């Protein structure tokens, strides 16, 4: 193995969140580098990082590296250090680099599960993958004998992760009456069923959960499954988000990969209802892409790929900002790892009712002006934002 192969292999394992712990030692420069660096995975503000603890005798320094930056870091460290002892889930590696950076690796199996931060291990799933869940069987995620189908593994991880976010949000929801929840753009409704199953069947909450989608046949099929399973608090409706009017107060609005501006429609509805919690994982984003024509952005926009990513990131940043302006405390957090789905940003907004501070107002105005863009959500919320952004 050469150094580049080592970098590729370690990057892949680290990005798959398989790391349990590591110790890096034998620096090439004894004067410039820390004698030892310890690695461990940590979650900071909802984002998975590898923490590097540089040990200089009694003194320590910490650095947290995101999975996006990890390849560069591994490349640097394999230049600077000669010994890597790494424990990954199921396999421990002892890596030695020679003076000329030839690599030798010895590997031994271990019994260790992934660190608790990793979401791809059985014991960390909210829905036990070894148990037969009739709704997952009916939805074609699990076989009758309880095996998660290989092509549904990513979806299974996504719904488990989403449930974790819902669990974290429970403290913001009322406890004195049934919870009213809407899943907009529910599609085949894996998440809708899983959320109902978790909240009602597993946790005993009274829940009235509605899945709404444009697709009549899919919705009818879901309604039939809910009836068969006697999920009495779970209903499905055919309809367009923008036309949907709730007959009662809605506590939580969720979306998972609702297409393009369907996410904005859902956020707009949630705000108008004063929903206490919004959990929304956006999908493809085309709307801002067609509007970004500010000359100051040419260096980015001339590359289609960059423009697309920037439009998407700008859209989510604006969504978060606008939600803050109308009384929410909003964060953009990593949903699942990038390997699972590139659509991996989750908008988490808790209603506080607080008036926005002057800085949030000013920076939002400046950003919208700089982009020369009129985002869909700003239009959806024009009444609510009228005084704030005037
Ligand atoms: C990519 S699918 C995601 C489905 C599901 N949430 C999931 O994660 O498996 C997006 C869904 O949003 C629905 N959708 C898009 N625009 C909509 C709208 N305006 N009103 C209701 N549903 C909409 C589509 O019909 C589609 O089923």
CSV table of C-alpha atoms and ligand atoms in Angstrom, one decimal:
chain,number,residue,atom,x,y,z
A,1,UNK,CA,0.0,0.0,0.0
A,2,UNK,CA,1.3,3.5,-0.7
A,3,UNK,CA,0.5,6.7,1.1
A,4,UNK,CA,-2.3,7.8,-1.2
A,5,UNK,CA,-4.0,4.4,-0.9
A,6,UNK,CA,-3.7,4.7,2.9
A,7,UNK,CA,-5.2,8.2,2.7
A,8,UNK,CA,-8.1,6.9,0.6
A,9,UNK,CA,-8.8,3.9,2.8
A,10,UNK,CA,-8.7,5.9,6.1
A,11,UNK,CA,-10.9,8.7,4.6
A,12,UNK,CA,-13.5,6.2,3.5
A,13,UNK,CA,-13.6,4.5,6.9
A,14,UNK,CA,-13.8,7.8,8.8
A,15,UNK,CA,-16.5,9.2,6.5
A,16,UNK,CA,-18.5,6.0,7.1
A,17,UNK,CA,-18.3,7.0,10.8
A,18,UNK,CA,-16.6,3.7,11.7
A,19,UNK,CA,-14.0,5.2,14.0
A,20,UNK,CA,-14.1,4.2,17.7
A,21,UNK,CA,-10.7,5.6,18.8
A,22,UNK,CA,-7.2,6.2,17.6
A,23,UNK,CA,-3.7,7.2,18.6
A,24,UNK,CA,-1.2,8.7,16.2
A,25,UNK,CA,2.5,8.8,17.2
A,26,UNK,CA,6.1,8.9,16.1
A,27,UNK,CA,6.2,12.4,14.6
A,28,UNK,CA,8.8,12.9,11.9
A,29,UNK,CA,9.7,16.3,13.5
A,30,UNK,CA,10.1,16.0,17.2
A,31,UNK,CA,10.3,19.7,17.7
A,32,UNK,CA,7.4,20.9,15.6
A,33,UNK,CA,4.7,18.3,16.1
A,34,UNK,CA,2.8,17.0,19.2
A,35,UNK,CA,4.3,13.7,20.3
A,36,UNK,CA,0.9,12.1,20.3
A,37,UNK,CA,-2.6,12.8,18.9
A,38,UNK,CA,-5.7,10.9,20.1
A,39,UNK,CA,-8.7,10.6,17.8
A,40,UNK,CA,-12.3,10.1,18.8
A,41,UNK,CA,-15.7,10.9,17.2
A,42,UNK,CA,-17.8,13.7,18.7
A,43,UNK,CA,-21.1,15.4,17.8
A,44,UNK,CA,-21.0,19.2,18.0
A,45,UNK,CA,-24.2,21.2,17.3
A,46,UNK,CA,-25.6,18.1,15.7
A,47,UNK,CA,-22.7,17.6,13.3
A,48,UNK,CA,-20.4,14.6,13.4
A,49,UNK,CA,-16.7,15.5,13.8
A,50,UNK,CA,-13.5,13.7,14.5
A,51,UNK,CA,-11.8,15.3,17.5
A,52,UNK,CA,-8.0,15.4,17.5
A,53,UNK,CA,-6.5,15.8,20.9
A,54,UNK,CA,-2.9,16.9,20.6
A,55,UNK,CA,-0.9,15.9,23.6
A,56,UNK,CA,2.2,17.9,24.6
A,57,UNK,CA,3.3,16.4,27.9
A,58,UNK,CA,0.7,17.8,30.4
A,59,UNK,CA,-0.8,20.2,27.9
A,60,UNK,CA,-3.5,19.3,25.4
A,61,UNK,CA,-5.0,21.1,22.4
A,62,UNK,CA,-8.2,20.1,20.7
A,63,UNK,CA,-9.2,20.4,17.1
A,64,UNK,CA,-12.5,19.2,15.6
A,65,UNK,CA,-12.6,18.1,12.0
A,66,UNK,CA,-15.7,17.7,9.9
A,67,UNK,CA,-16.0,14.8,7.5
A,68,UNK,CA,-15.7,17.2,4.6
A,69,UNK,CA,-12.2,18.2,5.8
A,70,UNK,CA,-11.1,14.9,7.0
A,71,UNK,CA,-9.3,13.8,3.8
A,72,UNK,CA,-7.0,16.8,3.9
A,73,UNK,CA,-6.3,16.2,7.6
A,74,UNK,CA,-5.4,12.6,7.0
A,75,UNK,CA,-3.1,13.5,4.2
A,76,UNK,CA,-1.3,16.0,6.4
A,77,UNK,CA,-1.0,13.6,9.3
A,78,UNK,CA,0.3,10.8,7.1
A,79,UNK,CA,3.0,13.2,6.0
A,80,UNK,CA,3.9,14.2,9.6
A,81,UNK,CA,3.5,11.0,11.6
A,82,UNK,CA,4.7,7.4,11.2
A,83,UNK,CA,2.5,5.3,13.5
A,84,UNK,CA,-1.3,5.1,13.5
A,85,UNK,CA,-3.2,2.7,15.8
A,86,UNK,CA,-6.8,2.9,14.9
A,87,UNK,CA,-9.8,1.1,16.2
A,88,UNK,CA,-12.7,0.9,13.8
A,89,UNK,CA,-16.0,-1.0,14.3
A,90,UNK,CA,-15.0,-4.7,13.8
A,91,UNK,CA,-11.4,-4.1,12.9
A,92,UNK,CA,-8.3,-2.6,14.5
A,93,UNK,CA,-5.4,-1.4,12.4
A,94,UNK,CA,-1.7,-0.9,13.2
A,95,UNK,CA,-0.2,1.3,10.5
A,96,UNK,CA,3.5,2.0,10.2
A,97,UNK,CA,5.0,4.4,7.6
A,98,UNK,CA,8.7,4.2,6.8
A,99,UNK,CA,11.0,7.2,6.3
A,100,UNK,CA,10.2,7.0,2.6
A,101,UNK,CA,6.5,6.8,3.4
A,102,UNK,CA,6.1,3.1,2.5
A,103,UNK,CA,3.1,1.8,4.4
A,104,UNK,CA,2.7,-1.5,6.2
A,105,UNK,CA,-0.6,-2.3,7.8
A,106,UNK,CA,-1.5,-5.1,10.2
A,107,UNK,CA,-5.1,-5.7,11.0
A,108,UNK,CA,-7.0,-7.7,13.6
A,109,UNK,CA,-10.7,-8.3,14.1
A,110,UNK,CA,-12.4,-6.8,17.2
A,111,UNK,CA,-15.8,-7.1,18.8
A,112,UNK,CA,-16.4,-3.4,19.1
A,113,UNK,CA,-19.5,-1.7,17.9
A,114,UNK,CA,-19.4,1.8,16.4
A,115,UNK,CA,-19.1,4.6,18.8
A,116,UNK,CA,-22.5,5.7,20.1
A,117,UNK,CA,-22.5,8.7,17.8
A,118,UNK,CA,-22.5,6.5,14.7
A,119,UNK,CA,-26.0,5.9,13.4
A,120,UNK,CA,-25.3,2.9,11.2
A,121,UNK,CA,-25.1,0.2,13.9
A,122,UNK,CA,-28.0,-2.0,15.0
A,123,UNK,CA,-28.1,-1.1,18.6
A,124,UNK,CA,-28.4,2.6,17.9
A,125,UNK,CA,-31.5,2.4,15.8
A,126,UNK,CA,-34.7,3.5,17.5
A,127,UNK,CA,-36.6,0.8,15.5
A,128,UNK,CA,-34.8,-2.4,16.2
A,129,UNK,CA,-33.9,-3.9,12.8
A,130,UNK,CA,-34.0,-7.4,14.3
A,131,UNK,CA,-37.6,-7.1,15.2
A,132,UNK,CA,-40.4,-7.6,12.7
A,133,UNK,CA,-42.3,-4.3,12.4
A,134,UNK,CA,-45.6,-5.1,10.5
A,135,UNK,CA,-45.7,-1.5,9.0
A,136,UNK,CA,-42.2,-1.9,7.6
A,137,UNK,CA,-43.1,-5.3,6.1
A,138,UNK,CA,-46.2,-3.8,4.5
A,139,UNK,CA,-44.3,-0.8,3.2
A,140,UNK,CA,-41.7,-3.2,1.7
A,141,UNK,CA,-38.8,-2.0,3.8
A,142,UNK,CA,-38.5,-5.3,5.8
A,143,UNK,CA,-39.0,-8.9,4.6
A,144,UNK,CA,-41.6,-11.0,6.4
A,145,UNK,CA,-38.9,-12.6,8.5
A,146,UNK,CA,-37.6,-9.2,9.6
A,147,UNK,CA,-34.7,-8.5,7.3
A,148,UNK,CA,-34.2,-4.9,6.2
A,149,UNK,CA,-34.1,-5.1,2.4
A,150,UNK,CA,-30.8,-4.0,1.0
A,151,UNK,CA,-32.2,-1.4,-1.3
A,152,UNK,CA,-34.2,0.1,1.7
A,153,UNK,CA,-31.2,0.4,4.1
A,154,UNK,CA,-30.7,4.1,3.4
A,155,UNK,CA,-34.4,4.9,3.9
A,156,UNK,CA,-34.4,2.8,7.1
A,157,UNK,CA,-31.5,4.9,8.5
A,158,UNK,CA,-33.2,8.1,7.5
A,159,UNK,CA,-36.4,7.3,9.3
A,160,UNK,CA,-34.6,6.2,12.4
A,161,UNK,CA,-32.6,9.4,12.4
A,162,UNK,CA,-35.6,11.5,11.9
A,163,UNK,CA,-37.3,9.8,14.8
A,164,UNK,CA,-34.4,10.8,17.0
A,165,UNK,CA,-34.9,14.4,16.1
A,166,UNK,CA,-38.6,14.1,16.8
A,167,UNK,CA,-37.7,12.5,20.2
A,168,UNK,CA,-35.5,15.5,21.0
A,169,UNK,CA,-38.4,17.9,20.1
A,170,UNK,CA,-40.9,16.3,22.5
A,171,UNK,CA,-40.2,18.8,25.2
A,172,UNK,CA,-41.5,21.6,23.0
A,173,UNK,CA,-44.9,19.9,22.4
A,174,UNK,CA,-48.0,20.0,24.5
A,175,UNK,CA,-48.6,17.2,27.0
A,176,UNK,CA,-52.2,17.9,27.9
A,177,UNK,CA,-53.9,16.8,24.7
A,178,UNK,CA,-53.3,14.6,21.6
A,179,UNK,CA,-50.4,15.7,19.5
A,180,UNK,CA,-51.3,17.0,16.0
A,181,UNK,CA,-48.7,16.4,13.4
A,182,UNK,CA,-48.6,16.7,9.7
A,183,UNK,CA,-46.1,15.1,7.3
A,184,UNK,CA,-46.2,17.2,4.1
A,185,UNK,CA,-45.2,15.4,0.9
A,186,UNK,CA,-45.4,12.1,2.7
A,187,UNK,CA,-45.2,10.0,-0.5
A,188,UNK,CA,-44.9,6.3,0.4
A,189,UNK,CA,-45.0,7.4,4.0
A,190,UNK,CA,-42.2,5.4,5.5
A,191,UNK,CA,-41.5,8.3,7.9
A,192,UNK,CA,-45.2,8.9,8.6
A,193,UNK,CA,-45.8,5.4,9.7
A,194,UNK,CA,-42.5,5.2,11.6
A,195,UNK,CA,-43.3,8.4,13.5
A,196,UNK,CA,-46.7,7.2,14.4
A,197,UNK,CA,-45.4,3.8,15.4
A,198,UNK,CA,-42.7,5.4,17.6
A,199,UNK,CA,-44.9,8.1,19.3
A,200,UNK,CA,-48.0,6.0,19.7
A,201,UNK,CA,-47.1,2.3,19.8
A,202,UNK,CA,-43.7,2.6,21.4
A,203,UNK,CA,-44.1,5.7,23.6
A,204,UNK,CA,-47.8,5.8,24.3
A,205,UNK,CA,-48.6,9.3,23.1
A,206,UNK,CA,-52.0,10.2,21.8
A,207,UNK,CA,-51.3,11.3,18.3
A,208,UNK,CA,-53.3,12.6,15.4
A,209,UNK,CA,-50.9,12.3,12.5
A,210,UNK,CA,-51.8,13.2,8.9
A,211,UNK,CA,-49.8,12.3,5.8
A,212,UNK,CA,-50.5,14.6,2.8
A,213,UNK,CA,-49.4,14.1,-0.8
A,214,UNK,CA,-50.4,14.8,-4.3
A,215,UNK,CA,-50.4,11.2,-5.3
A,216,UNK,CA,-53.8,9.7,-5.0
A,217,UNK,CA,-52.9,6.0,-5.5
A,218,UNK,CA,-50.0,6.1,-3.1
A,219,UNK,CA,-52.1,7.8,-0.4
A,220,UNK,CA,-54.9,5.3,-0.8
A,221,UNK,CA,-52.5,2.5,-0.4
A,222,UNK,CA,-51.1,4.1,2.8
A,223,UNK,CA,-54.6,4.6,4.2
A,224,UNK,CA,-55.3,1.0,3.6
A,225,UNK,CA,-52.2,-0.1,5.5
A,226,UNK,CA,-53.1,2.2,8.4
A,227,UNK,CA,-56.6,0.7,8.5
A,228,UNK,CA,-55.2,-2.9,8.4
A,229,UNK,CA,-52.8,-2.1,11.2
A,230,UNK,CA,-55.5,-0.4,13.3
A,231,UNK,CA,-53.4,2.8,13.4
A,232,UNK,CA,-56.5,4.8,14.3
A,233,UNK,CA,-54.7,8.1,14.8
A,234,UNK,CA,-52.9,8.0,11.4
A,235,UNK,CA,-54.8,9.4,8.5
A,236,UNK,CA,-53.9,10.2,4.9
A,237,UNK,CA,-55.1,12.8,2.5
A,238,UNK,CA,-54.6,13.6,-1.1
A,239,UNK,CA,-53.9,17.3,-1.7
A,240,UNK,CA,-51.6,20.1,-2.4
A,241,UNK,CA,-49.7,21.6,0.5
A,242,UNK,CA,-50.4,25.1,-0.7
A,243,UNK,CA,-54.2,24.5,-0.5
A,244,UNK,CA,-54.2,22.6,2.8
A,245,UNK,CA,-56.0,24.3,5.6
A,246,UNK,CA,-55.9,22.6,9.0
A,247,UNK,CA,-59.2,22.5,10.8
A,248,UNK,CA,-57.3,22.5,14.2
A,249,UNK,CA,-54.1,23.6,15.8
A,250,UNK,CA,-51.0,21.9,14.4
A,251,UNK,CA,-48.2,21.2,16.8
A,252,UNK,CA,-45.5,19.8,14.6
A,253,UNK,CA,-44.9,19.9,10.8
A,254,UNK,CA,-42.4,17.5,9.3
A,255,UNK,CA,-41.2,17.0,5.7
A,256,UNK,CA,-38.7,14.6,4.3
A,257,UNK,CA,-37.4,15.4,0.9
A,258,UNK,CA,-40.5,17.3,-0.2
A,259,UNK,CA,-39.6,18.5,-3.7
A,260,UNK,CA,-38.2,22.0,-4.3
A,261,UNK,CA,-40.6,24.7,-3.1
A,262,UNK,CA,-42.9,22.2,-1.5
A,263,UNK,CA,-40.6,22.5,1.5
A,264,UNK,CA,-41.2,26.3,1.5
A,265,UNK,CA,-45.0,25.8,1.2
A,266,UNK,CA,-44.8,23.4,4.3
A,267,UNK,CA,-42.7,25.9,6.3
A,268,UNK,CA,-45.1,28.7,5.3
A,269,UNK,CA,-48.1,26.6,6.5
A,270,UNK,CA,-46.3,25.7,9.8
A,271,UNK,CA,-45.5,29.3,10.6
A,272,UNK,CA,-49.1,30.5,9.9
A,273,UNK,CA,-50.4,27.8,12.3
A,274,UNK,CA,-47.8,28.7,14.9
A,275,UNK,CA,-46.6,25.1,14.9
A,276,UNK,CA,-44.3,24.6,17.9
A,277,UNK,CA,-41.9,22.3,16.1
A,278,UNK,CA,-40.8,22.1,12.4
A,279,UNK,CA,-38.5,19.3,11.3
A,280,UNK,CA,-37.8,19.6,7.6
A,281,UNK,CA,-35.3,17.9,5.3
A,282,UNK,CA,-35.4,19.7,2.0
A,283,UNK,CA,-34.9,18.1,-1.3
A,284,UNK,CA,-33.8,19.3,-4.8
A,285,UNK,CA,-33.7,23.1,-4.9
A,286,UNK,CA,-34.2,24.8,-8.3
A,287,UNK,CA,-36.0,28.0,-7.4
A,288,UNK,CA,-33.0,30.2,-6.3
A,289,UNK,CA,-30.8,28.6,-8.9
A,290,UNK,CA,-32.7,30.5,-11.7
A,291,UNK,CA,-32.5,33.8,-9.8
A,292,UNK,CA,-28.9,34.1,-8.8
A,293,UNK,CA,-27.6,36.6,-11.3
A,294,UNK,CA,-25.7,39.0,-9.1
A,295,UNK,CA,-22.4,39.9,-10.9
A,296,UNK,CA,-20.5,39.6,-7.6
A,297,UNK,CA,-21.3,35.8,-7.7
A,298,UNK,CA,-19.9,35.2,-11.2
A,299,UNK,CA,-16.8,33.5,-10.0
A,300,UNK,CA,-19.1,30.8,-8.5
A,301,UNK,CA,-22.0,30.9,-10.9
A,302,UNK,CA,-20.0,30.2,-14.0
A,303,UNK,CA,-19.5,26.7,-12.6
A,304,UNK,CA,-22.9,25.0,-12.8
A,305,UNK,CA,-22.0,22.5,-10.1
A,306,UNK,CA,-21.0,25.3,-7.7
A,307,UNK,CA,-23.9,27.4,-8.6
A,308,UNK,CA,-26.3,24.6,-7.8
A,309,UNK,CA,-24.7,23.8,-4.5
A,310,UNK,CA,-24.5,27.5,-3.5
A,311,UNK,CA,-28.2,28.0,-4.5
A,312,UNK,CA,-29.2,25.1,-2.4
A,313,UNK,CA,-27.1,26.2,0.7
A,314,UNK,CA,-28.2,29.8,0.3
A,315,UNK,CA,-31.8,28.7,0.2
A,316,UNK,CA,-31.6,26.7,3.4
A,317,UNK,CA,-29.7,29.6,5.1
A,318,UNK,CA,-32.4,32.0,4.1
A,319,UNK,CA,-35.1,29.6,5.2
A,320,UNK,CA,-33.5,29.4,8.7
A,321,UNK,CA,-33.1,33.1,8.8
A,322,UNK,CA,-36.7,33.8,7.9
A,323,UNK,CA,-37.9,31.4,10.4
A,324,UNK,CA,-35.9,33.2,13.1
A,325,UNK,CA,-37.5,36.4,12.0
A,326,UNK,CA,-41.0,35.1,12.7
A,327,UNK,CA,-40.3,33.8,16.2
A,328,UNK,CA,-38.5,30.5,15.8
A,329,UNK,CA,-35.2,29.3,17.1
A,330,UNK,CA,-33.8,27.6,14.0
A,331,UNK,CA,-30.8,25.4,13.3
A,332,UNK,CA,-29.5,23.7,10.3
A,333,UNK,CA,-28.1,20.3,11.4
A,334,UNK,CA,-26.7,17.3,9.6
A,335,UNK,CA,-29.5,14.8,9.1
A,336,UNK,CA,-27.6,11.6,8.0
A,337,UNK,CA,-24.2,11.1,6.6
A,338,UNK,CA,-23.5,12.2,3.0
A,339,UNK,CA,-23.1,8.7,1.8
A,340,UNK,CA,-26.6,7.9,2.7
A,341,UNK,CA,-28.1,10.9,0.9
A,342,UNK,CA,-26.7,14.2,-0.4
A,343,UNK,CA,-29.9,15.8,0.8
A,344,UNK,CA,-28.7,15.7,4.3
A,345,UNK,CA,-29.5,19.1,5.9
A,346,UNK,CA,-32.3,19.1,8.5
A,347,UNK,CA,-34.0,22.4,9.3
A,348,UNK,CA,-35.0,22.3,13.0
A,349,UNK,CA,-37.1,25.1,14.2
A,350,UNK,CA,-38.7,25.5,17.7
A,351,UNK,CA,-41.2,28.2,18.3
A,352,UNK,CA,-40.2,30.7,20.9
A,353,UNK,CA,-42.3,33.7,19.9
A,354,UNK,CA,-39.3,36.0,20.5
A,355,UNK,CA,-39.0,39.2,18.4
A,356,UNK,CA,-36.0,39.0,16.1
A,357,UNK,CA,-32.9,41.0,17.1
A,358,UNK,CA,-31.8,43.9,15.0
A,359,UNK,CA,-28.7,42.0,13.7
A,360,UNK,CA,-30.8,39.1,12.4
A,361,UNK,CA,-33.0,41.6,10.6
A,362,UNK,CA,-30.2,43.6,9.1
A,363,UNK,CA,-28.1,40.6,8.0
A,364,UNK,CA,-31.2,39.0,6.3
A,365,UNK,CA,-31.9,42.2,4.4
A,366,UNK,CA,-28.3,42.5,3.3
A,367,UNK,CA,-28.1,38.9,2.2
A,368,UNK,CA,-31.3,39.1,0.1
A,369,UNK,CA,-30.1,42.3,-1.4
A,370,UNK,CA,-26.7,40.9,-2.2
A,371,UNK,CA,-28.2,37.8,-3.9
A,372,UNK,CA,-30.7,39.9,-5.7
A,373,UNK,CA,-33.2,37.1,-5.1
A,374,UNK,CA,-36.8,36.7,-4.0
A,375,UNK,CA,-37.1,33.4,-2.3
A,376,UNK,CA,-40.4,31.6,-2.3
A,377,UNK,CA,-40.6,31.4,1.5
A,378,UNK,CA,-40.2,35.2,1.8
A,379,UNK,CA,-43.2,35.6,-0.4
A,380,UNK,CA,-45.2,32.9,1.5
A,381,UNK,CA,-44.5,34.8,4.7
A,382,UNK,CA,-44.8,38.3,3.3
A,383,UNK,CA,-47.6,39.2,5.8
A,384,UNK,CA,-45.6,38.0,8.8
A,385,UNK,CA,-42.4,39.7,7.5
A,386,UNK,CA,-44.0,42.9,6.4
A,387,UNK,CA,-43.1,44.9,9.4
A,388,UNK,CA,-39.9,43.1,10.1
A,389,UNK,CA,-38.2,43.5,6.8
A,390,UNK,CA,-39.8,46.9,5.7
B,1,LIG,C1,-39.1,12.7,-2.9
B,1,LIG,S1,-40.8,12.3,-2.4
B,1,LIG,C2,-40.5,12.1,-0.6
B,1,LIG,C3,-41.6,11.2,-0.1
B,1,LIG,C4,-41.4,10.9,1.4
B,1,LIG,N1,-41.5,12.0,2.3
B,1,LIG,C5,-40.1,10.1,1.7
B,1,LIG,O1,-39.2,10.7,2.2
B,1,LIG,O2,-40.1,8.9,1.3
B,1,LIG,C6,-41.5,13.9,-2.4
B,1,LIG,C7,-43.1,13.8,-2.3
B,1,LIG,O3,-43.6,15.2,-2.2
B,1,LIG,C8,-44.8,15.2,-2.9
B,1,LIG,N2,-45.1,16.6,-3.2
B,1,LIG,C9,-44.4,17.5,-4.0
B,1,LIG,N3,-45.0,18.6,-4.0
B,1,LIG,C10,-46.2,18.5,-3.3
B,1,LIG,C11,-47.2,19.5,-3.0
B,1,LIG,N4,-47.2,20.7,-3.4
B,1,LIG,N5,-48.2,19.0,-2.2
B,1,LIG,C12,-48.2,17.7,-1.7
B,1,LIG,N6,-47.2,16.8,-1.9
B,1,LIG,C13,-46.2,17.2,-2.7
B,1,LIG,C14,-44.6,14.3,-4.1
B,1,LIG,O4,-45.8,13.9,-4.6
B,1,LIG,C15,-43.7,13.2,-3.5
B,1,LIG,O5,-44.5,12.1,-3.1
